[in-house]
Amino acid sequence: MRKRSPYAWRRSRAMARRTSASSSNERITGFAMCLLAYRCAVGGRRPVAAAAAGVSYTSAVREAPMSDREDEGGGAGLDSRLVESEERYRAVIENASDMIQSCRTDGTFEFTNRAWREKLGYSEDELAHMNIWDIVHPDSRSHCEVVFGEAMRGTNIERVQAVFLTKDGRPLPVEGNATARYVDGEVIATHSFFSDISERLRADELEERNEQLEREQMARYLEKMAALGKLSAGLAHELNNPAAAVQRASAQLEESLSRRDGVTRQLNAHLASPHWEMLQSLLDSPRDGAPDERPPLEVSAREEAIEDWLGDHGVADAWELAAGLAQVGVEDSVLDRVAEGLPEAALGDALTWLSESYAVRDLLRTTGNGAHRISELVSAVKAYTFMDRAAEQVVDVHEGLENTLIILGHELKNMTVRRDFDRSLPPVRAVGSGLNQVWTNILDNAIDATQAQGAIGLRTAREGEMLVVEISDDGPGIPEEHITRIFEPFFSTKSQGAGTGLGLDMAWRIITEEHRGTIEVDSEPGRTTFRVALPLDS
């Protein structure tokens, strides 16, 4: 390596002093000065001490004695290279894409590059009368004061975020760093490199919104699945009751038919056609209510009375026959007519035939009712889900409300449901399954509020060009502080694990976003009313 001249440092300082005469060079920031001073050590010699120590180029030049300006030849060439180097580094900083600034200890600007000025919209002349606090957003001021103070104490701030204000008042989010510039061991300014992070923040915000949307969509899907599971469990219970009744009736029907066929063969030996006609007419005559409508105590008392009557007429196994006759509702007048119109030997078998015939009819009726209930539930589910229809169609709101009540029947069995429907209302064009989801969510809240023991009211009416549905309950009401948040996603007044807090949020979205309607709630102690308004088709 070539030995360095002991005068190299002094020569570079002398040359630097000569090139610092122009006013434009005086405005170059410490970044350019230090780079320039370092660059003056031409030929790969030892780095300039002033630059390594963070001393500004201008200050270093002023310390050089006049004798150092002379050089033993080649001074003009070095001066030319120095000017070129300065211009090159100044151009690099001035044209950098980053926003570069230098601020004095009082906050005034020592230097800003073109990117900084273009981003914020200020000219160099305007900045000459401004300081850093004129362009810091009020929300960032306290934070920036801390950062500025740390930098002025010599701390290198590797990462700082702030919000600047452009000349026209727009907020400009930036991110960068801050370091100190020293002269004679004292901090005289800060250097900062900033980048406009508006696009990044917008991208981050968009990504966060998308993630939040995905979370909400997943939560709503899970809410729907939970609601579907709850409805399915209730529906299974509702279907099980009539199905079990049909199964029991079918088994009993087989037994009753078998017993009736047995006594029929015995009666054929004793009875003529007129006797059979009389029994048939008695069988067809109306009875005192269906079997499932008579109170058990009344049936028990009736059984004792029939047993006494049978005993008085010498009928064998009176206690067993009395139970069947009482269960099917045979009256004294029927017993008396049988006793008067039939041979005494056939009385017991005739009453057995009559009892089993009544039982067969009742069991067939029970089977039919059970099958009808199952069909009704299946039809309600089909209509409730609109599984065989287009997404949007003409919807009868009353039908949707009734089907929802059927689906929730197992939860409403101990509640009173009052209807005040305006049946003259026209249908609306809507997403039927969505509306039914709304009715379900509101009714489910009403059931929870009343602990499935109170009363629910449903009302429909026309108000101008809107169809209004009101669903009320007589529960304790919604606390006033919760009313304004009742439709917020994930807000719930139920105990943990009892709900996701999305039921009413889903109802609000379905009504307002899918149907251009409104949904409101009014509550006071002892009464809560949800009011849904849907636009009517012209």
XYZ file of C-alpha atoms in Angstrom:
538
model
C 0.000 0.000 0.000
C 1.341 3.447 -0.890
C 2.441 5.500 2.087
C 0.181 8.389 2.776
C 1.539 11.954 2.800
C 1.323 13.642 6.239
C 0.010 16.714 4.483
C -2.891 14.961 2.718
C -5.430 15.848 5.407
C -4.440 19.528 5.410
C -4.532 19.684 1.613
C -8.032 18.222 1.516
C -9.215 20.741 4.131
C -7.702 23.617 2.162
C -9.345 22.498 -1.044
C -12.643 22.047 0.780
C -12.447 25.598 2.079
C -11.972 26.994 -1.407
C -14.968 25.062 -2.765
C -17.248 26.203 0.074
C -17.379 29.771 -1.146
C -20.673 29.524 -3.015
C -23.931 30.096 -1.126
C -25.522 26.967 -2.588
C -22.811 24.831 -0.981
C -23.531 26.405 2.378
C -27.074 25.013 2.225
C -25.911 21.414 1.700
C -26.790 19.353 4.774
C -24.418 17.523 7.023
C -25.027 14.345 5.045
C -23.515 15.842 1.896
C -20.812 17.672 3.838
C -19.607 14.554 5.601
C -19.759 12.512 2.436
C -17.929 15.279 0.602
C -15.261 15.619 3.244
C -14.730 11.896 3.237
C -14.567 11.954 -0.528
C -11.782 14.537 -0.399
C -9.362 11.890 0.792
C -8.557 11.092 -2.810
C -6.564 8.037 -3.654
C -7.963 5.696 -1.025
C -6.087 7.285 1.883
C -7.116 7.388 5.556
C -10.733 8.610 6.132
C -11.079 12.184 7.113
C -11.101 12.608 10.869
C -13.763 15.282 10.813
C -16.153 13.110 8.835
C -15.568 10.121 11.067
C -16.307 12.269 14.083
C -19.487 13.656 12.560
C -18.076 17.166 12.109
C -19.688 19.234 9.382
C -17.673 19.908 6.300
C -18.128 23.662 6.594
C -16.799 23.746 10.142
C -13.847 21.586 9.240
C -12.891 23.880 6.380
C -12.903 26.975 8.562
C -10.341 25.442 10.865
C -7.744 24.939 8.097
C -4.785 27.407 8.177
C -3.978 29.370 5.079
C -0.652 27.592 4.703
C -2.515 24.367 4.102
C -4.021 25.746 0.962
C -0.775 25.271 -0.912
C 0.161 21.992 -2.420
C 3.259 20.881 -4.194
C 1.547 20.595 -7.569
C -1.694 19.145 -8.797
C -3.883 21.533 -6.724
C -6.060 22.563 -9.651
C -6.824 18.948 -10.511
C -7.748 18.110 -6.937
C -9.964 21.189 -6.733
C -11.783 20.129 -9.874
C -12.319 16.623 -8.562
C -13.602 18.029 -5.301
C -16.187 20.196 -7.057
C -17.344 17.266 -9.144
C -17.583 15.068 -6.074
C -19.609 17.679 -4.210
C -22.015 18.119 -7.099
C -22.378 14.379 -7.481
C -23.204 13.782 -3.828
C -25.451 16.786 -3.666
C -27.360 15.444 -6.685
C -27.666 12.038 -5.001
C -29.243 13.516 -1.885
C -31.356 16.086 -3.699
C -32.802 13.477 -6.066
C -33.170 10.643 -3.566
C -36.628 9.107 -3.442
C -36.575 9.218 0.363
C -37.612 12.372 2.168
C -34.431 13.790 3.718
C -34.369 16.599 6.249
C -32.001 18.202 8.701
C -33.254 20.304 11.616
C -31.344 22.627 13.917
C -31.718 22.475 17.685
C -34.470 25.112 17.587
C -36.456 23.021 15.098
C -35.799 25.198 12.047
C -34.913 23.457 8.832
C -31.269 23.284 7.841
C -31.935 21.224 4.743
C -34.694 19.372 2.897
C -34.377 17.506 -0.371
C -36.651 17.645 -3.390
C -38.693 14.549 -2.440
C -39.403 16.070 0.978
C -40.548 19.380 -0.503
C -42.660 17.773 -3.228
C -44.397 15.427 -0.791
C -45.293 18.229 1.597
C -45.811 20.937 -1.020
C -43.491 23.626 0.403
C -40.807 25.667 -1.345
C -37.349 26.387 0.067
C -38.315 30.015 0.618
C -41.375 28.996 2.644
C -39.371 26.546 4.728
C -36.884 29.282 5.608
C -39.571 30.769 7.880
C -40.884 27.469 9.302
C -39.825 24.841 11.804
C -40.437 21.135 12.207
C -43.489 21.650 14.423
C -45.291 23.513 11.654
C -45.504 20.302 9.644
C -46.091 17.743 12.434
C -49.680 16.573 12.872
C -51.096 17.474 16.317
C -51.675 13.794 17.065
C -47.966 13.083 16.509
C -46.557 16.143 18.250
C -45.961 14.684 21.715
C -44.354 11.581 20.237
C -42.161 13.624 17.892
C -41.067 15.914 20.731
C -39.776 12.871 22.602
C -37.973 11.559 19.508
C -36.491 14.977 18.687
C -35.263 15.360 22.248
C -33.644 11.932 22.220
C -31.932 12.657 18.902
C -30.641 15.984 20.219
C -29.111 14.095 23.154
C -27.197 11.926 20.698
C -29.432 8.864 20.580
C -29.713 7.178 17.201
C -33.405 6.581 16.562
C -33.492 3.625 14.185
C -37.227 3.602 13.562
C -39.815 6.277 14.088
C -43.323 6.722 12.735
C -45.091 10.055 12.573
C -47.747 11.945 10.688
C -46.781 15.136 8.859
C -49.162 17.732 7.455
C -48.881 18.800 3.830
C -49.284 22.411 2.823
C -52.927 21.782 1.887
C -53.633 20.139 5.248
C -53.546 16.476 4.259
C -52.042 14.044 6.781
C -48.965 12.231 5.477
C -47.866 9.150 7.457
C -44.097 8.634 7.336
C -41.544 6.236 8.741
C -37.820 6.739 9.085
C -34.899 7.346 11.432
C -33.136 10.207 13.151
C -29.479 10.780 14.047
C -27.495 13.665 15.475
C -24.832 15.859 13.786
C -21.992 17.106 15.928
C -19.574 20.056 15.841
C -16.806 20.143 18.429
C -18.553 17.349 20.325
C -21.883 19.178 20.526
C -25.099 18.268 18.733
C -26.090 21.045 16.368
C -28.730 19.331 14.209
C -30.595 16.134 13.456
C -30.591 14.180 10.211
C -33.680 12.198 9.249
C -34.577 9.960 6.349
C -38.324 9.380 5.914
C -40.472 7.322 3.561
C -44.100 7.954 2.687
C -45.939 4.902 4.073
C -49.441 5.912 2.988
C -49.734 3.061 0.500
C -48.345 0.546 2.961
C -50.743 1.648 5.676
C -53.642 1.484 3.234
C -52.552 -2.009 2.223
C -52.201 -3.008 5.878
C -55.602 -1.526 6.657
C -57.156 -3.325 3.696
C -55.539 -6.576 4.744
C -56.756 -6.093 8.303
C -60.275 -5.316 7.068
C -60.226 -8.412 4.885
C -59.041 -10.541 7.780
C -61.705 -9.029 10.024
C -64.303 -9.658 7.329
C -63.173 -13.258 7.018
C -63.371 -13.677 10.797
C -66.853 -12.168 10.883
C -67.993 -14.299 7.958
C -66.670 -17.407 9.669
C -68.323 -16.375 12.924
C -71.622 -15.768 11.127
C -71.308 -19.136 9.418
C -70.721 -20.780 12.793
C -73.676 -18.829 14.197
C -75.846 -20.135 11.377
C -74.585 -23.662 11.981
C -75.259 -23.311 15.712
C -78.744 -21.970 15.006
C -79.314 -24.775 12.520
C -78.172 -27.295 15.105
C -80.531 -25.807 17.660
C -83.414 -25.829 15.197
C -82.540 -29.361 14.138
C -82.583 -30.542 17.741
C -85.953 -28.887 18.301
C -87.276 -30.234 15.022
C -86.105 -33.732 15.898
C -88.018 -33.426 19.167
C -91.104 -32.140 17.375
C -90.930 -34.938 14.799
C -90.290 -37.566 17.447
C -93.529 -36.851 19.306
C -95.957 -37.554 16.429
C -93.736 -40.345 15.120
C -93.792 -42.057 18.518
C -97.572 -41.554 18.716
C -98.004 -43.167 15.293
C -95.801 -46.068 16.337
C -97.744 -46.657 19.561
C -101.088 -46.341 17.796
C -100.015 -48.815 15.124
C -99.090 -51.422 17.729
C -102.321 -50.891 19.683
C -104.340 -50.909 16.484
C -103.127 -54.386 15.653
C -104.134 -55.632 19.110
C -107.579 -53.986 18.985
C -108.318 -55.381 15.520
C -107.319 -58.848 16.670
C -109.615 -58.699 19.719
C -112.500 -57.284 17.676
C -112.154 -59.995 15.043
C -112.337 -62.616 17.810
C -115.582 -61.354 19.340
C -117.072 -60.750 15.877
C -116.924 -64.471 15.162
C -118.620 -65.222 18.494
C -121.325 -62.580 17.969
C -122.234 -63.935 14.541
C -123.663 -66.970 16.327
C -126.073 -64.833 18.404
C -126.854 -61.685 16.412
C -128.985 -61.055 13.385
C -128.690 -58.212 10.908
C -130.879 -55.783 12.915
C -128.592 -56.268 15.910
C -125.502 -55.465 13.836
C -127.216 -52.425 12.380
C -127.959 -51.147 15.883
C -124.339 -51.658 16.984
C -123.114 -49.880 13.870
C -125.440 -46.932 14.497
C -124.168 -46.715 18.078
C -120.608 -46.815 16.777
C -121.333 -43.955 14.391
C -123.051 -41.780 17.004
C -121.033 -38.869 18.439
C -119.219 -39.307 21.737
C -118.429 -36.912 24.546
C -115.089 -35.636 23.282
C -112.044 -37.396 21.890
C -110.096 -39.716 24.213
C -107.128 -37.362 24.539
C -109.394 -34.459 25.523
C -110.912 -36.035 28.693
C -109.254 -35.376 32.060
C -107.781 -38.505 33.704
C -109.849 -38.088 36.882
C -113.024 -37.935 34.850
C -112.060 -41.105 32.978
C -111.314 -42.865 36.275
C -114.688 -41.916 37.750
C -116.406 -43.001 34.558
C -114.622 -46.352 34.710
C -115.987 -47.045 38.202
C -119.540 -46.193 37.133
C -119.347 -48.493 34.078
C -117.912 -51.305 36.186
C -120.912 -51.036 38.525
C -123.322 -51.083 35.554
C -121.660 -54.172 34.079
C -121.775 -55.913 37.445
C -125.476 -55.174 37.764
C -126.062 -56.772 34.331
C -124.023 -59.893 35.082
C -121.218 -59.230 32.580
C -118.066 -61.250 33.283
C -114.670 -59.527 33.676
C -116.476 -56.249 34.296
C -113.362 -54.408 35.588
C -111.346 -55.136 32.440
C -114.153 -54.228 30.036
C -115.028 -51.086 32.032
C -111.547 -49.643 31.500
C -111.831 -49.896 27.713
C -115.376 -48.496 27.594
C -114.452 -45.558 29.841
C -111.355 -44.808 27.769
C -113.313 -44.537 24.517
C -116.046 -42.437 26.114
C -119.084 -44.765 26.026
C -122.096 -43.158 27.724
C -124.826 -44.721 29.889
C -127.381 -44.237 27.117
C -125.320 -46.430 24.793
C -125.017 -49.128 27.436
C -128.750 -49.085 28.062
C -129.568 -49.357 24.338
C -127.245 -52.349 23.952
C -128.820 -54.063 26.959
C -132.326 -53.465 25.621
C -131.703 -54.433 21.990
C -129.486 -57.507 22.268
C -129.822 -60.979 23.768
C -128.443 -61.170 27.321
C -125.946 -63.897 26.342
C -124.364 -61.597 23.768
C -124.171 -58.476 25.986
C -120.544 -58.880 27.130
C -119.219 -59.711 23.643
C -121.267 -56.890 22.073
C -119.854 -54.335 24.494
C -116.343 -55.695 23.872
C -116.889 -55.373 20.094
C -118.177 -51.835 20.568
C -115.244 -50.882 22.839
C -112.617 -52.271 20.447
C -114.327 -50.648 17.452
C -114.212 -47.290 19.209
C -110.548 -47.914 20.032
C -109.751 -48.769 16.399
C -111.306 -45.524 15.213
C -109.469 -43.502 17.851
C -106.166 -45.151 17.019
C -106.673 -44.501 13.311
C -107.401 -40.880 14.141
C -104.234 -40.688 16.265
C -102.208 -42.180 13.414
C -103.678 -39.712 10.943
C -103.025 -36.762 13.258
C -99.432 -37.857 13.781
C -98.836 -38.250 10.058
C -100.409 -34.840 9.445
C -98.171 -33.251 12.086
C -95.077 -34.805 10.532
C -96.135 -33.596 7.101
C -96.814 -30.127 8.516
C -93.353 -29.967 10.072
C -91.636 -31.148 6.904
C -93.581 -28.610 4.848
C -92.710 -25.879 7.345
C -89.012 -26.744 7.162
C -89.144 -26.781 3.381
C -90.887 -23.412 3.285
C -88.663 -22.039 6.052
C -85.477 -22.800 4.144
C -86.944 -22.040 0.692
C -84.925 -25.061 -0.408
C -86.759 -25.487 -3.713
C -87.053 -21.804 -4.682
C -84.903 -19.049 -6.119
C -82.820 -16.865 -3.814
C -85.228 -13.952 -4.210
C -88.945 -14.363 -4.756
C -92.350 -13.026 -3.771
C -92.784 -13.823 -0.076
C -95.842 -13.943 2.175
C -94.518 -12.550 5.449
C -97.327 -14.153 7.454
C -96.494 -17.589 6.083
C -92.861 -17.077 7.050
C -93.812 -16.039 10.583
C -96.147 -19.028 10.988
C -93.533 -21.470 9.685
C -90.976 -20.026 12.080
C -93.403 -20.503 14.973
C -93.867 -24.124 13.911
C -90.114 -24.694 13.759
C -89.717 -23.173 17.245
C -92.799 -24.950 18.579
C -90.869 -27.031 21.121
C -89.569 -23.823 22.747
C -92.943 -22.068 22.640
C -95.040 -24.836 24.204
C -95.174 -23.049 27.595
C -95.581 -19.572 26.114
C -98.530 -17.543 24.902
C -98.317 -16.357 21.293
C -100.635 -13.520 20.271
C -101.135 -12.610 16.617
C -102.385 -9.309 15.260
C -101.952 -9.772 11.516
C -103.203 -7.540 8.735
C -103.997 -10.307 6.259
C -104.704 -7.770 3.512
C -101.010 -6.930 3.213
C -99.495 -7.787 -0.165
C -96.435 -10.034 -0.437
C -92.961 -8.533 -0.662
C -90.075 -9.374 -2.929
C -87.402 -10.744 -0.639
C -84.941 -13.486 0.202
C -87.367 -15.711 2.072
C -84.795 -17.782 3.933
C -83.083 -14.567 5.054
C -86.315 -13.129 6.471
C -87.015 -16.391 8.281
C -83.528 -16.180 9.785
C -84.437 -12.703 11.065
C -87.718 -13.916 12.601
C -85.892 -16.852 14.186
C -83.163 -14.696 15.727
C -85.640 -12.175 17.156
C -87.997 -14.870 18.484
C -85.071 -16.796 19.935
C -84.034 -13.677 21.873
C -87.613 -13.228 23.082
C -87.734 -16.846 24.270
C -84.461 -16.400 26.154
C -85.583 -13.084 27.644
C -88.791 -14.610 29.039
C -87.116 -17.916 29.962
C -89.678 -19.625 27.698
C -92.478 -18.811 30.161
C -93.891 -15.476 29.049
C -95.873 -14.068 26.162
C -94.879 -13.097 22.636
C -96.828 -10.771 20.366
C -96.605 -10.599 16.574
C -98.109 -7.693 14.643
C -98.100 -6.750 10.966
C -99.286 -3.495 9.433
C -98.804 -1.194 6.486
C -97.230 2.211 6.997
C -97.036 4.149 3.746
C -94.984 2.091 1.305
C -93.523 -0.085 4.030
C -94.658 -3.401 5.471
C -94.032 -3.409 9.212
C -93.504 -6.473 11.402
C -93.344 -6.051 15.181
C -92.272 -8.846 17.531
C -92.712 -8.119 21.242
C -92.076 -9.987 24.471
C -92.876 -9.329 28.127
C -89.372 -10.050 29.403
C -87.373 -7.799 31.738
C -86.286 -5.470 28.923
C -82.893 -4.418 27.590
C -80.745 -2.133 29.799
C -80.549 1.396 28.417
C -76.761 1.270 28.127
C -77.044 -1.776 25.842
C -79.701 -0.441 23.454
C -77.242 1.458 21.253
C -74.996 -1.604 20.933
C -77.636 -4.275 20.469
C -76.938 -4.695 16.726
C -73.129 -4.611 17.044
C -71.339 -7.792 15.976
C -70.216 -10.005 18.877
C -72.170 -7.948 21.426
C -74.255 -10.141 23.694
C -76.024 -9.752 27.039
C -76.231 -13.520 27.460
C -73.901 -15.481 29.690
C -70.644 -16.741 28.209
C -71.219 -19.700 25.930
C -74.937 -18.940 25.553
C -74.535 -16.991 22.315
C -72.043 -15.556 19.844
C -73.490 -12.046 19.771
C -74.076 -12.282 16.012
C -77.780 -13.124 15.869
C -79.052 -9.544 15.828
C -76.068 -8.373 13.777
C -77.090 -10.902 11.126
C -80.699 -9.710 11.371
C -79.582 -6.095 10.890
C -77.448 -6.961 7.845
C -80.188 -9.054 6.227
C -82.807 -6.319 6.629
C -80.702 -3.238 5.844
C -78.224 -4.572 3.280
C -80.193 -7.284 1.475
C -83.696 -5.770 1.644
C -83.115 -1.989 1.939
C -85.292 -1.986 5.046
C -84.882 -0.873 8.650
C -84.789 -2.674 11.980
C -85.196 -0.933 15.325
C -85.675 -1.894 18.947
C -87.649 -0.219 21.700
C -87.389 -1.512 25.236
C -88.556 -0.747 28.731
C -88.933 -2.907 31.835
C -91.543 -5.556 31.055
C -91.634 -5.061 27.295
C -89.253 -5.199 24.332
C -90.325 -4.674 20.714
C -88.298 -5.258 17.569
C -89.692 -3.375 14.586
C -88.805 -4.432 11.036
C -89.884 -2.340 8.037
C -89.650 -3.730 4.491
C -90.342 -1.819 1.263
C -93.467 -3.004 -0.551
C -93.292 -3.824 -4.249
C -95.215 -1.391 -6.424
